[in-house]
XYZ file of N, CA and C in Angstrom:
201
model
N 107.616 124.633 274.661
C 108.991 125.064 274.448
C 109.343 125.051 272.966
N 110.522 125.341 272.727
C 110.702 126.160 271.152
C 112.033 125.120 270.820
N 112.083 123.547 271.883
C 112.484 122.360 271.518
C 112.089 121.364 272.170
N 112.690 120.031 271.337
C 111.909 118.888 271.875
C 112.408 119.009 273.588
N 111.439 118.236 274.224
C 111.907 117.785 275.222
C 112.532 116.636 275.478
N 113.948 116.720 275.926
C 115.259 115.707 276.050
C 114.341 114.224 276.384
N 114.604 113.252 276.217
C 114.077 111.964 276.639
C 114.856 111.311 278.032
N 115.644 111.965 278.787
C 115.958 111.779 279.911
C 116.578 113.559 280.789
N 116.540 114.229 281.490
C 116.876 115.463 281.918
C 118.041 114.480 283.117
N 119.302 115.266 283.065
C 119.751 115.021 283.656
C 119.571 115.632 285.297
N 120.089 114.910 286.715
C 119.795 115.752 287.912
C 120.936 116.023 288.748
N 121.231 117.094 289.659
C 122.122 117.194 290.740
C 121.774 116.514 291.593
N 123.118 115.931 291.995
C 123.322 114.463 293.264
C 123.591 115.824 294.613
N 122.544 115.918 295.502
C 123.044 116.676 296.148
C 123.777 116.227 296.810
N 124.356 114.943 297.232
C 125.570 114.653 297.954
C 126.908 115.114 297.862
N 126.569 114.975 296.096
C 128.199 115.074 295.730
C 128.600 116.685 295.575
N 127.042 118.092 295.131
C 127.055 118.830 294.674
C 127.961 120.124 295.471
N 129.107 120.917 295.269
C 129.739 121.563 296.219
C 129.634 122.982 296.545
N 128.073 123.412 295.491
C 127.687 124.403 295.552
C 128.518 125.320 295.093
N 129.189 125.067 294.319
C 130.469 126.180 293.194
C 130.000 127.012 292.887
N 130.385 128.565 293.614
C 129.688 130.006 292.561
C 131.200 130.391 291.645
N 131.068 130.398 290.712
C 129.823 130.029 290.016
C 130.157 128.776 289.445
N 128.775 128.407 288.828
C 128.917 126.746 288.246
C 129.255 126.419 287.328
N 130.468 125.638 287.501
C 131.230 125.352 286.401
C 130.221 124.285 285.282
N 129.226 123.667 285.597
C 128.561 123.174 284.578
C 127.768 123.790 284.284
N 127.113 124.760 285.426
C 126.238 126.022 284.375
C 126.326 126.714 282.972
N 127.902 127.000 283.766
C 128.761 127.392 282.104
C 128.993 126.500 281.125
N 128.869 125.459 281.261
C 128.807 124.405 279.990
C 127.309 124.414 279.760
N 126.683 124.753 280.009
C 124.891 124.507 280.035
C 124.908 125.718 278.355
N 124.493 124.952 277.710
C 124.123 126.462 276.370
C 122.531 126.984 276.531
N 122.195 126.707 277.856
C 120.587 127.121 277.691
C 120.384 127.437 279.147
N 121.298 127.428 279.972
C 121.550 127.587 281.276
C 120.045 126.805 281.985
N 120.426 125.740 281.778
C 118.792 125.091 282.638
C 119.409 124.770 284.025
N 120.711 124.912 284.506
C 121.551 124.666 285.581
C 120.498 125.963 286.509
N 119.606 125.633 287.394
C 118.548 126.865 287.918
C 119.720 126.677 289.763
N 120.118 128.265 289.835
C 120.463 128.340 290.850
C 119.543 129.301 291.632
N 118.849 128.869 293.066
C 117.890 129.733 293.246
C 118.356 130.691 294.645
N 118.888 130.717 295.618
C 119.767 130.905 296.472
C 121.326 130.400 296.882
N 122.125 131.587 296.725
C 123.400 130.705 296.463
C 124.106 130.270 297.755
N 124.478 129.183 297.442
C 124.367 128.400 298.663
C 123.678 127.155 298.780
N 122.492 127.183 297.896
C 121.282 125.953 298.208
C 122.263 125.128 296.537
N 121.565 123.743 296.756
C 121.561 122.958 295.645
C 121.076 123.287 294.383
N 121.858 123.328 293.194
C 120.854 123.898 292.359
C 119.930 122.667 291.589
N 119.142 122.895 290.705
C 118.424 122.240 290.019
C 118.778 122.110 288.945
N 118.258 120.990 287.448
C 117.994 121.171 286.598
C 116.439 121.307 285.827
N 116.087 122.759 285.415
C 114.837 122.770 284.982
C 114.760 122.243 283.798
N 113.741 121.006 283.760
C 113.367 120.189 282.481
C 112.773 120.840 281.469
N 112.316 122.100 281.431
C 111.794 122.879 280.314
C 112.725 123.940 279.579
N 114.099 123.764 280.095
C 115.063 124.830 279.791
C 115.846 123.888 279.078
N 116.046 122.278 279.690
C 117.276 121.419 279.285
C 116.840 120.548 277.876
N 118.336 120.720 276.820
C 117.882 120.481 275.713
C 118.151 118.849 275.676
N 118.640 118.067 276.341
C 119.118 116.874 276.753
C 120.871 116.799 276.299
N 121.417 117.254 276.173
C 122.584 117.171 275.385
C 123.768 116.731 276.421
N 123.825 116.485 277.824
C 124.833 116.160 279.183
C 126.066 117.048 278.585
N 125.976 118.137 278.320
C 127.201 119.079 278.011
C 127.429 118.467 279.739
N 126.646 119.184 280.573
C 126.786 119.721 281.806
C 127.580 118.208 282.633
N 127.118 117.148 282.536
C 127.838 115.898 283.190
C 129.354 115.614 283.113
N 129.851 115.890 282.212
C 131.455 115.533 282.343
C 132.124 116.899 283.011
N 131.161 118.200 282.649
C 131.903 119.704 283.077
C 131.718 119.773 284.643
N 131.080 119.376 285.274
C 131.114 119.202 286.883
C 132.426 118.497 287.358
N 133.087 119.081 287.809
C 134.333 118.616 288.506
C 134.114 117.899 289.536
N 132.904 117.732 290.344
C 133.004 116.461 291.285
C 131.724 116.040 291.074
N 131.453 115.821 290.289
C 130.538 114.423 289.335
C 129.481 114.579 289.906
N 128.922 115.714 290.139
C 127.593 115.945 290.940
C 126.629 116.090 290.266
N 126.358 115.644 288.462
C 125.374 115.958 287.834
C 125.133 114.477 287.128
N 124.147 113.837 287.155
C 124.098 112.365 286.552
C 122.782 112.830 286.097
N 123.086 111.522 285.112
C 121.594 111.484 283.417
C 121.141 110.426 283.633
């Protein structure tokens, strides 16, 4: 990758996750590593996209993204 890799990637709690189209922490994502693969399903965070920065953790409105 064309940056370091973060020293922790943050993940979706699928418990808490409410499947928001669209994702409001995606849109805080500046590298969109927020991977939605069918909408509807849980999304992921891909560790080779994420720069470590938890933009995305406080921008989730029901706290469904932890580091």
């Amino acid at each position: 990758p064309d940056h370091p890799v973060p020293v922790k990637v943050p993940c979706v709690d699928e418990r808490q996750c409410r499947r928001c189209h669209p994702c409001v922490a995606r849109k805080a994502c500046r590298t969109k590593a927020i991977v939605v693969i069918d909408r509807g399903e849980t999304p992921f965070i891909d560790a080779n996209l994420c720069y470590g920065c938890l933009a995305c953790v406080p921008a989730c409105p029901f706290e469904a993204i932890v580091a």
